[in-house]
């Protein structure tokens, strides 16, 4: 006798949120000694959003989560996962507060710390909660306020990162439905943990016996090393999930990768032999929003018409840790998805 079919995780709602403040390349500090043309040519970024004073990551997460719940047609979730590099506090996790503010007190809630890969890791965790029967509906949010950890005079990071949040609702469904998350590939390499890091604030620094200096509080990234690792790791992970799903490269209608840098995204597409025209990108409008980048790119893609029902979509990300991860899905018909933008007050 065969048992019941395993429960699959289906994307049922999508939402995004961006802070009101827009920072163009021309508004970056003069000390960076750069130009709008140089930044656009090297990163693809024209502007990014920064959170206002008094705003926290949880505030962005609540807005994106509320929009995703609205898009799903139901205000309920059994679990709330917040993927972030910039939690409100080191303790407790940000997710329980987000859940409470969304009217979901009592739901399971925890943070996912995998830097820019956090959203894909969150999707895998959500799919696992559904598959095991722990939850029937899971809200997965990627939310970041990178402006809170950037050194405004660091040429390697200040022009790249921005703030924002994106979210999806997963529900239990059948394996043959549109929107079902396919196989996952997740990986890490802690040998590269110093390539993307914030040195201060953790037990390593606090118990080192060496006083913290201001530079320890800022995010740092070894750009050249990260570039190569990002392309190779996302390409290999992408090929792994395509093989597991039984998809060919030609089957991929849209590649939605972590919005790290337009050159990384183009190199990844070329490495996989996916036409660059199939790459979904909003990096010109929002910069690199780390764990929020994939759901924000999806939200913009749906509103803009770049991502449509029936499209076979490949998701892949790379981040600090080092971490990487990928999955695939056939995009469902999400009719109620608002633009993830907000007019300045």
mmCIF file of C-alpha atoms in Angstrom:
data_model
loop_
_atom_site.group_PDB
_atom_site.id
_atom_site.type_symbol
_atom_site.label_atom_id
_atom_site.label_comp_id
_atom_site.label_asym_id
_atom_site.label_seq_id
_atom_site.Cartn_x
_atom_site.Cartn_y
_atom_site.Cartn_z
ATOM 1 C CA UNK A 1 0.000 0.000 0.000
ATOM 2 C CA UNK A 2 1.108 3.511 -0.749
ATOM 3 C CA UNK A 3 0.742 6.254 1.814
ATOM 4 C CA UNK A 4 -0.574 9.754 1.236
ATOM 5 C CA UNK A 5 1.371 12.004 -1.127
ATOM 6 C CA UNK A 6 3.852 14.241 0.686
ATOM 7 C CA UNK A 7 2.735 17.806 1.271
ATOM 8 C CA UNK A 8 4.411 20.277 -1.042
ATOM 9 C CA UNK A 9 5.137 23.968 -0.394
ATOM 10 C CA UNK A 10 3.329 26.261 -2.814
ATOM 11 C CA UNK A 11 4.031 29.984 -3.259
ATOM 12 C CA UNK A 12 0.677 31.625 -2.526
ATOM 13 C CA UNK A 13 1.494 35.287 -1.849
ATOM 14 C CA UNK A 14 4.181 37.878 -2.580
ATOM 15 C CA UNK A 15 4.963 41.312 -1.190
ATOM 16 C CA UNK A 16 7.746 43.864 -1.020
ATOM 17 C CA UNK A 17 8.511 47.108 0.758
ATOM 18 C CA UNK A 18 11.086 49.861 0.334
ATOM 19 C CA UNK A 19 11.809 52.808 2.638
ATOM 20 C CA UNK A 20 10.825 56.242 1.381
ATOM 21 C CA UNK A 21 14.302 57.732 1.185
ATOM 22 C CA UNK A 22 15.948 57.295 -2.218
ATOM 23 C CA UNK A 23 19.706 57.848 -2.458
ATOM 24 C CA UNK A 24 21.047 58.357 -5.978
ATOM 25 C CA UNK A 25 24.655 57.829 -6.950
ATOM 26 C CA UNK A 26 25.160 61.583 -7.070
ATOM 27 C CA UNK A 27 24.129 61.821 -3.408
ATOM 28 C CA UNK A 28 26.837 59.485 -2.150
ATOM 29 C CA UNK A 29 29.691 61.080 -0.166
ATOM 30 C CA UNK A 30 32.237 62.957 -2.275
ATOM 31 C CA UNK A 31 34.992 61.186 -0.334
ATOM 32 C CA UNK A 32 34.201 58.003 -2.250
ATOM 33 C CA UNK A 33 35.785 59.702 -5.278
ATOM 34 C CA UNK A 34 33.461 58.086 -7.797
ATOM 35 C CA UNK A 35 30.758 59.055 -10.281
ATOM 36 C CA UNK A 36 27.309 57.990 -11.361
ATOM 37 C CA UNK A 37 28.701 56.665 -14.634
ATOM 38 C CA UNK A 38 31.409 54.599 -12.892
ATOM 39 C CA UNK A 39 28.981 53.069 -10.385
ATOM 40 C CA UNK A 40 26.442 52.209 -13.085
ATOM 41 C CA UNK A 41 29.073 50.612 -15.309
ATOM 42 C CA UNK A 42 30.652 48.579 -12.503
ATOM 43 C CA UNK A 43 27.574 47.561 -10.506
ATOM 44 C CA UNK A 44 24.462 48.404 -12.524
ATOM 45 C CA UNK A 45 23.153 50.485 -9.606
ATOM 46 C CA UNK A 46 21.616 53.934 -10.089
ATOM 47 C CA UNK A 47 19.964 54.366 -6.705
ATOM 48 C CA UNK A 48 19.093 52.601 -3.489
ATOM 49 C CA UNK A 49 16.705 53.112 -0.553
ATOM 50 C CA UNK A 50 17.811 53.911 2.993
ATOM 51 C CA UNK A 51 15.642 53.574 6.086
ATOM 52 C CA UNK A 52 14.832 56.756 7.997
ATOM 53 C CA UNK A 53 16.195 57.368 11.512
ATOM 54 C CA UNK A 54 14.115 55.445 14.035
ATOM 55 C CA UNK A 55 13.292 52.689 11.540
ATOM 56 C CA UNK A 56 14.312 49.091 12.235
ATOM 57 C CA UNK A 57 14.531 45.940 10.144
ATOM 58 C CA UNK A 58 11.339 44.675 11.802
ATOM 59 C CA UNK A 59 9.438 47.701 10.463
ATOM 60 C CA UNK A 60 10.339 46.804 6.882
ATOM 61 C CA UNK A 61 9.640 43.111 7.532
ATOM 62 C CA UNK A 62 6.151 43.866 8.872
ATOM 63 C CA UNK A 63 5.254 45.935 5.805
ATOM 64 C CA UNK A 64 6.487 43.296 3.343
ATOM 65 C CA UNK A 65 4.890 40.495 5.341
ATOM 66 C CA UNK A 66 1.544 42.276 5.446
ATOM 67 C CA UNK A 67 1.611 42.712 1.680
ATOM 68 C CA UNK A 68 2.467 39.059 1.124
ATOM 69 C CA UNK A 69 -0.382 37.950 3.392
ATOM 70 C CA UNK A 70 -2.773 40.271 1.544
ATOM 71 C CA UNK A 71 -1.568 38.855 -1.762
ATOM 72 C CA UNK A 72 -2.254 35.321 -0.521
ATOM 73 C CA UNK A 73 -5.880 36.155 0.297
ATOM 74 C CA UNK A 74 -5.579 35.075 3.946
ATOM 75 C CA UNK A 75 -4.096 36.929 6.945
ATOM 76 C CA UNK A 76 -2.902 33.732 8.641
ATOM 77 C CA UNK A 77 0.382 31.835 8.972
ATOM 78 C CA UNK A 78 1.514 29.063 11.296
ATOM 79 C CA UNK A 79 5.167 30.101 11.153
ATOM 80 C CA UNK A 80 7.106 33.303 10.429
ATOM 81 C CA UNK A 81 10.724 33.187 9.273
ATOM 82 C CA UNK A 82 12.809 36.358 8.934
ATOM 83 C CA UNK A 83 16.031 36.096 6.946
ATOM 84 C CA UNK A 84 18.292 39.015 7.829
ATOM 85 C CA UNK A 85 21.862 40.137 8.384
ATOM 86 C CA UNK A 86 20.664 43.193 10.303
ATOM 87 C CA UNK A 87 18.313 42.024 13.082
ATOM 88 C CA UNK A 88 16.801 44.600 15.404
ATOM 89 C CA UNK A 89 18.905 43.189 18.255
ATOM 90 C CA UNK A 90 21.413 40.386 18.709
ATOM 91 C CA UNK A 91 18.903 38.886 21.180
ATOM 92 C CA UNK A 92 16.058 38.047 20.845
ATOM 93 C CA UNK A 93 15.311 37.123 17.240
ATOM 94 C CA UNK A 94 13.407 39.657 15.141
ATOM 95 C CA UNK A 95 10.807 37.191 13.827
ATOM 96 C CA UNK A 96 8.660 36.832 16.985
ATOM 97 C CA UNK A 97 8.090 40.596 17.150
ATOM 98 C CA UNK A 98 7.271 40.678 13.438
ATOM 99 C CA UNK A 99 4.771 37.854 13.929
ATOM 100 C CA UNK A 100 3.102 39.638 16.836
ATOM 101 C CA UNK A 101 2.780 42.895 14.908
ATOM 102 C CA UNK A 102 1.173 41.005 12.035
ATOM 103 C CA UNK A 103 -1.432 39.521 14.394
ATOM 104 C CA UNK A 104 0.263 36.112 14.363
ATOM 105 C CA UNK A 105 1.109 35.728 18.052
ATOM 106 C CA UNK A 106 1.436 32.037 18.862
ATOM 107 C CA UNK A 107 2.954 31.167 15.499
ATOM 108 C CA UNK A 108 6.396 29.606 15.399
ATOM 109 C CA UNK A 109 8.904 32.366 14.617
ATOM 110 C CA UNK A 110 12.669 32.433 14.139
ATOM 111 C CA UNK A 111 15.413 34.238 12.247
ATOM 112 C CA UNK A 112 17.539 32.758 9.458
ATOM 113 C CA UNK A 113 21.151 33.981 9.388
ATOM 114 C CA UNK A 114 22.720 33.116 6.029
ATOM 115 C CA UNK A 115 23.397 36.689 4.843
ATOM 116 C CA UNK A 116 22.465 37.107 1.155
ATOM 117 C CA UNK A 117 21.471 33.441 0.841
ATOM 118 C CA UNK A 118 19.084 33.801 3.786
ATOM 119 C CA UNK A 119 15.882 33.972 1.767
ATOM 120 C CA UNK A 120 16.603 30.738 -0.125
ATOM 121 C CA UNK A 121 17.533 29.056 3.160
ATOM 122 C CA UNK A 122 14.262 30.416 4.575
ATOM 123 C CA UNK A 123 12.285 28.933 1.695
ATOM 124 C CA UNK A 124 13.897 25.552 2.354
ATOM 125 C CA UNK A 125 13.058 25.779 6.058
ATOM 126 C CA UNK A 126 9.475 26.776 5.262
ATOM 127 C CA UNK A 127 9.110 23.930 2.789
ATOM 128 C CA UNK A 128 10.396 21.534 5.446
ATOM 129 C CA UNK A 129 7.892 22.774 8.034
ATOM 130 C CA UNK A 130 5.098 22.176 5.550
ATOM 131 C CA UNK A 131 6.379 18.772 4.398
ATOM 132 C CA UNK A 132 6.580 17.504 7.990
ATOM 133 C CA UNK A 133 3.133 18.786 8.929
ATOM 134 C CA UNK A 134 4.435 21.305 11.472
ATOM 135 C CA UNK A 135 2.814 24.161 9.527
ATOM 136 C CA UNK A 136 0.220 24.571 6.818
ATOM 137 C CA UNK A 137 1.133 28.167 5.973
ATOM 138 C CA UNK A 138 4.540 29.805 6.368
ATOM 139 C CA UNK A 139 5.475 33.462 5.916
ATOM 140 C CA UNK A 140 9.088 33.810 4.734
ATOM 141 C CA UNK A 141 10.528 37.330 4.838
ATOM 142 C CA UNK A 142 13.878 38.709 3.748
ATOM 143 C CA UNK A 143 14.487 42.103 5.375
ATOM 144 C CA UNK A 144 17.558 44.302 5.657
ATOM 145 C CA UNK A 145 18.680 47.728 6.853
ATOM 146 C CA UNK A 146 22.242 47.596 5.552
ATOM 147 C CA UNK A 147 22.550 51.352 5.957
ATOM 148 C CA UNK A 148 22.900 50.628 9.686
ATOM 149 C CA UNK A 149 26.143 48.647 9.223
ATOM 150 C CA UNK A 150 27.753 50.391 6.241
ATOM 151 C CA UNK A 151 30.799 52.588 6.539
ATOM 152 C CA UNK A 152 29.703 55.507 4.335
ATOM 153 C CA UNK A 153 33.323 56.063 3.270
ATOM 154 C CA UNK A 154 34.060 52.432 2.323
ATOM 155 C CA UNK A 155 34.347 52.476 -1.449
ATOM 156 C CA UNK A 156 33.853 48.711 -1.635
ATOM 157 C CA UNK A 157 30.436 48.624 0.057
ATOM 158 C CA UNK A 158 28.859 52.073 0.494
ATOM 159 C CA UNK A 159 27.772 52.393 -3.122
ATOM 160 C CA UNK A 160 26.416 48.852 -3.421
ATOM 161 C CA UNK A 161 23.987 48.099 -0.606
ATOM 162 C CA UNK A 162 20.496 49.349 0.198
ATOM 163 C CA UNK A 163 17.574 48.681 2.525
ATOM 164 C CA UNK A 164 14.336 46.843 1.806
ATOM 165 C CA UNK A 165 12.191 43.800 2.475
ATOM 166 C CA UNK A 166 10.396 41.139 0.461
ATOM 167 C CA UNK A 167 8.222 38.205 1.489
ATOM 168 C CA UNK A 168 6.315 35.185 0.241
ATOM 169 C CA UNK A 169 3.584 33.061 1.772
ATOM 170 C CA UNK A 170 3.968 29.316 1.370
ATOM 171 C CA UNK A 171 0.983 26.980 1.777
ATOM 172 C CA UNK A 172 0.591 23.231 1.774
ATOM 173 C CA UNK A 173 -0.449 21.875 -1.600
ATOM 174 C CA UNK A 174 -0.056 19.129 -4.149
ATOM 175 C CA UNK A 175 3.210 18.395 -5.921
ATOM 176 C CA UNK A 176 1.772 19.120 -9.383
ATOM 177 C CA UNK A 177 0.442 22.607 -8.639
ATOM 178 C CA UNK A 178 1.896 25.780 -10.132
ATOM 179 C CA UNK A 179 3.998 27.531 -7.515
ATOM 180 C CA UNK A 180 5.368 24.366 -5.912
ATOM 181 C CA UNK A 181 8.960 24.787 -4.775
ATOM 182 C CA UNK A 182 11.133 22.190 -6.435
ATOM 183 C CA UNK A 183 14.289 20.505 -5.200
ATOM 184 C CA UNK A 184 16.727 22.566 -3.132
ATOM 185 C CA UNK A 185 20.491 22.722 -3.087
ATOM 186 C CA UNK A 186 22.108 24.381 -0.054
ATOM 187 C CA UNK A 187 25.780 24.649 0.821
ATOM 188 C CA UNK A 188 28.451 26.470 2.787
ATOM 189 C CA UNK A 189 32.198 26.930 3.112
ATOM 190 C CA UNK A 190 33.293 28.385 6.439
ATOM 191 C CA UNK A 191 36.879 28.646 5.204
ATOM 192 C CA UNK A 192 35.739 31.877 3.559
ATOM 193 C CA UNK A 193 33.966 33.311 6.581
ATOM 194 C CA UNK A 194 36.145 36.430 6.664
ATOM 195 C CA UNK A 195 35.384 37.429 3.074
ATOM 196 C CA UNK A 196 31.985 38.878 4.051
ATOM 197 C CA UNK A 197 31.741 39.900 7.679
ATOM 198 C CA UNK A 198 31.007 42.294 10.533
ATOM 199 C CA UNK A 199 33.844 41.757 12.993
ATOM 200 C CA UNK A 200 32.419 43.421 16.082
ATOM 201 C CA UNK A 201 29.550 42.649 18.397
ATOM 202 C CA UNK A 202 29.834 38.867 18.627
ATOM 203 C CA UNK A 203 31.385 36.590 21.220
ATOM 204 C CA UNK A 204 34.647 36.294 19.260
ATOM 205 C CA UNK A 205 35.286 40.013 19.501
ATOM 206 C CA UNK A 206 33.830 40.539 22.970
ATOM 207 C CA UNK A 207 35.835 37.718 24.529
ATOM 208 C CA UNK A 208 39.035 38.490 22.655
ATOM 209 C CA UNK A 209 40.314 40.841 25.319
ATOM 210 C CA UNK A 210 40.890 43.460 22.645
ATOM 211 C CA UNK A 211 38.710 46.587 22.863
ATOM 212 C CA UNK A 212 36.313 47.138 20.001
ATOM 213 C CA UNK A 213 37.176 49.902 17.571
ATOM 214 C CA UNK A 214 34.721 51.769 15.368
ATOM 215 C CA UNK A 215 35.746 49.869 12.229
ATOM 216 C CA UNK A 216 34.663 46.577 13.823
ATOM 217 C CA UNK A 217 31.023 47.657 13.685
ATOM 218 C CA UNK A 218 30.954 47.982 9.908
ATOM 219 C CA UNK A 219 30.230 45.448 7.202
ATOM 220 C CA UNK A 220 33.256 44.482 5.103
ATOM 221 C CA UNK A 221 33.584 42.493 1.887
ATOM 222 C CA UNK A 222 36.547 41.288 -0.155
ATOM 223 C CA UNK A 223 35.045 42.199 -3.504
ATOM 224 C CA UNK A 224 37.358 40.451 -5.957
ATOM 225 C CA UNK A 225 37.383 37.136 -4.106
ATOM 226 C CA UNK A 226 33.627 37.258 -3.561
ATOM 227 C CA UNK A 227 32.978 37.924 -7.271
ATOM 228 C CA UNK A 228 34.595 34.677 -8.403
ATOM 229 C CA UNK A 229 33.139 32.605 -5.566
ATOM 230 C CA UNK A 230 29.643 33.973 -6.194
ATOM 231 C CA UNK A 231 29.615 33.083 -9.882
ATOM 232 C CA UNK A 232 31.066 29.597 -9.464
ATOM 233 C CA UNK A 233 28.983 28.634 -6.411
ATOM 234 C CA UNK A 234 25.661 29.872 -7.824
ATOM 235 C CA UNK A 235 26.362 28.236 -11.186
ATOM 236 C CA UNK A 236 27.147 24.858 -9.609
ATOM 237 C CA UNK A 237 24.189 25.052 -7.228
ATOM 238 C CA UNK A 238 21.863 26.046 -10.064
ATOM 239 C CA UNK A 239 22.965 23.118 -12.189
ATOM 240 C CA UNK A 240 22.432 20.771 -9.255
ATOM 241 C CA UNK A 241 18.799 21.776 -8.724
ATOM 242 C CA UNK A 242 18.111 21.739 -12.466
ATOM 243 C CA UNK A 243 19.423 18.180 -12.624
ATOM 244 C CA UNK A 244 17.343 17.179 -9.593
ATOM 245 C CA UNK A 245 14.227 18.740 -11.110
ATOM 246 C CA UNK A 246 14.838 17.166 -14.518
ATOM 247 C CA UNK A 247 15.065 20.582 -16.166
ATOM 248 C CA UNK A 248 17.414 21.552 -18.956
ATOM 249 C CA UNK A 249 18.989 25.002 -19.204
ATOM 250 C CA UNK A 250 16.652 25.698 -22.114
ATOM 251 C CA UNK A 251 13.674 25.069 -19.821
ATOM 252 C CA UNK A 252 14.503 28.106 -17.663
ATOM 253 C CA UNK A 253 12.326 31.046 -18.627
ATOM 254 C CA UNK A 254 13.589 33.366 -15.898
ATOM 255 C CA UNK A 255 16.724 33.457 -13.758
ATOM 256 C CA UNK A 256 16.161 35.328 -10.501
ATOM 257 C CA UNK A 257 19.489 35.405 -8.697
ATOM 258 C CA UNK A 258 20.731 37.390 -5.735
ATOM 259 C CA UNK A 259 21.008 40.981 -6.925
ATOM 260 C CA UNK A 260 24.654 41.347 -5.949
ATOM 261 C CA UNK A 261 26.134 43.225 -8.867
ATOM 262 C CA UNK A 262 25.092 43.383 -12.527
ATOM 263 C CA UNK A 263 28.445 41.957 -13.633
ATOM 264 C CA UNK A 264 28.074 38.961 -11.324
ATOM 265 C CA UNK A 265 24.549 38.397 -12.614
ATOM 266 C CA UNK A 266 25.631 38.606 -16.245
ATOM 267 C CA UNK A 267 28.625 36.336 -15.646
ATOM 268 C CA UNK A 268 26.351 33.793 -13.962
ATOM 269 C CA UNK A 269 23.927 33.826 -16.881
ATOM 270 C CA UNK A 270 26.807 33.389 -19.337
ATOM 271 C CA UNK A 271 28.304 30.567 -17.272
ATOM 272 C CA UNK A 272 24.959 28.740 -17.282
ATOM 273 C CA UNK A 273 24.346 29.629 -20.939
ATOM 274 C CA UNK A 274 21.091 31.343 -20.077
ATOM 275 C CA UNK A 275 20.443 34.399 -22.281
ATOM 276 C CA UNK A 276 20.917 37.621 -20.344
ATOM 277 C CA UNK A 277 17.469 38.702 -21.521
ATOM 278 C CA UNK A 278 16.017 36.050 -19.197
ATOM 279 C CA UNK A 279 17.670 37.524 -16.089
ATOM 280 C CA UNK A 280 15.206 39.357 -13.844
ATOM 281 C CA UNK A 281 16.875 42.389 -12.305
ATOM 282 C CA UNK A 282 15.901 45.423 -10.256
ATOM 283 C CA UNK A 283 19.402 46.232 -9.017
ATOM 284 C CA UNK A 284 19.380 49.567 -10.839
ATOM 285 C CA UNK A 285 16.498 50.700 -8.601
ATOM 286 C CA UNK A 286 17.349 49.202 -5.213
ATOM 287 C CA UNK A 287 21.001 48.106 -5.164
ATOM 288 C CA UNK A 288 22.059 44.989 -3.285
ATOM 289 C CA UNK A 289 19.474 44.330 -0.559
ATOM 290 C CA UNK A 290 21.073 41.075 0.635
ATOM 291 C CA UNK A 291 18.451 38.619 1.995
ATOM 292 C CA UNK A 292 15.665 40.816 0.599
ATOM 293 C CA UNK A 293 16.990 40.881 -2.954
ATOM 294 C CA UNK A 294 15.305 37.799 -4.453
ATOM 295 C CA UNK A 295 11.769 38.460 -3.153
ATOM 296 C CA UNK A 296 12.070 42.150 -4.085
ATOM 297 C CA UNK A 297 13.224 41.188 -7.590
ATOM 298 C CA UNK A 298 10.259 38.819 -7.851
ATOM 299 C CA UNK A 299 7.853 41.510 -6.661
ATOM 300 C CA UNK A 300 9.159 44.024 -9.170
ATOM 301 C CA UNK A 301 9.202 41.334 -11.860
ATOM 302 C CA UNK A 302 5.566 40.395 -11.301
ATOM 303 C CA UNK A 303 4.387 44.023 -11.286
ATOM 304 C CA UNK A 304 6.482 44.867 -14.367
ATOM 305 C CA UNK A 305 5.314 41.762 -16.245
ATOM 306 C CA UNK A 306 8.782 40.221 -16.448
ATOM 307 C CA UNK A 307 7.654 37.247 -14.339
ATOM 308 C CA UNK A 308 4.358 35.746 -15.505
ATOM 309 C CA UNK A 309 2.236 32.710 -14.609
ATOM 310 C CA UNK A 310 3.670 29.565 -16.170
ATOM 311 C CA UNK A 311 7.246 30.829 -16.299
ATOM 312 C CA UNK A 312 9.778 28.267 -15.147
ATOM 313 C CA UNK A 313 11.891 30.161 -12.661
ATOM 314 C CA UNK A 314 15.336 29.399 -11.247
ATOM 315 C CA UNK A 315 16.216 31.049 -7.919
ATOM 316 C CA UNK A 316 19.823 31.121 -6.738
ATOM 317 C CA UNK A 317 21.813 33.084 -4.172
ATOM 318 C CA UNK A 318 25.261 33.454 -2.627
ATOM 319 C CA UNK A 319 26.247 35.194 0.594
ATOM 320 C CA UNK A 320 28.465 35.409 3.629
ATOM 321 C CA UNK A 321 29.357 32.311 5.541
ATOM 322 C CA UNK A 322 30.134 31.493 2.803
ATOM 323 C CA UNK A 323 26.689 30.177 1.856
ATOM 324 C CA UNK A 324 24.783 29.422 -1.312
ATOM 325 C CA UNK A 325 21.486 27.874 -2.338
ATOM 326 C CA UNK A 326 19.065 27.339 -5.211
ATOM 327 C CA UNK A 327 15.601 26.072 -6.060
ATOM 328 C CA UNK A 328 13.136 26.088 -8.957
ATOM 329 C CA UNK A 329 9.412 26.589 -9.426
ATOM 330 C CA UNK A 330 6.782 27.219 -12.068
ATOM 331 C CA UNK A 331 5.429 30.671 -11.303
ATOM 332 C CA UNK A 332 1.778 30.710 -10.108
ATOM 333 C CA UNK A 333 -0.944 33.251 -10.876
ATOM 334 C CA UNK A 334 -0.641 35.824 -8.096
ATOM 335 C CA UNK A 335 -3.204 38.403 -9.114
ATOM 336 C CA UNK A 336 -2.936 40.649 -6.046
ATOM 337 C CA UNK A 337 0.641 41.917 -5.848
ATOM 338 C CA UNK A 338 1.325 45.587 -5.141
ATOM 339 C CA UNK A 339 4.462 47.449 -6.277
ATOM 340 C CA UNK A 340 7.094 47.364 -3.508
ATOM 341 C CA UNK A 341 7.538 51.123 -3.599
ATOM 342 C CA UNK A 342 6.493 53.979 -1.402
ATOM 343 C CA UNK A 343 6.173 57.623 -2.356
ATOM 344 C CA UNK A 344 8.276 59.962 -0.196
ATOM 345 C CA UNK A 345 6.272 61.593 2.585
#
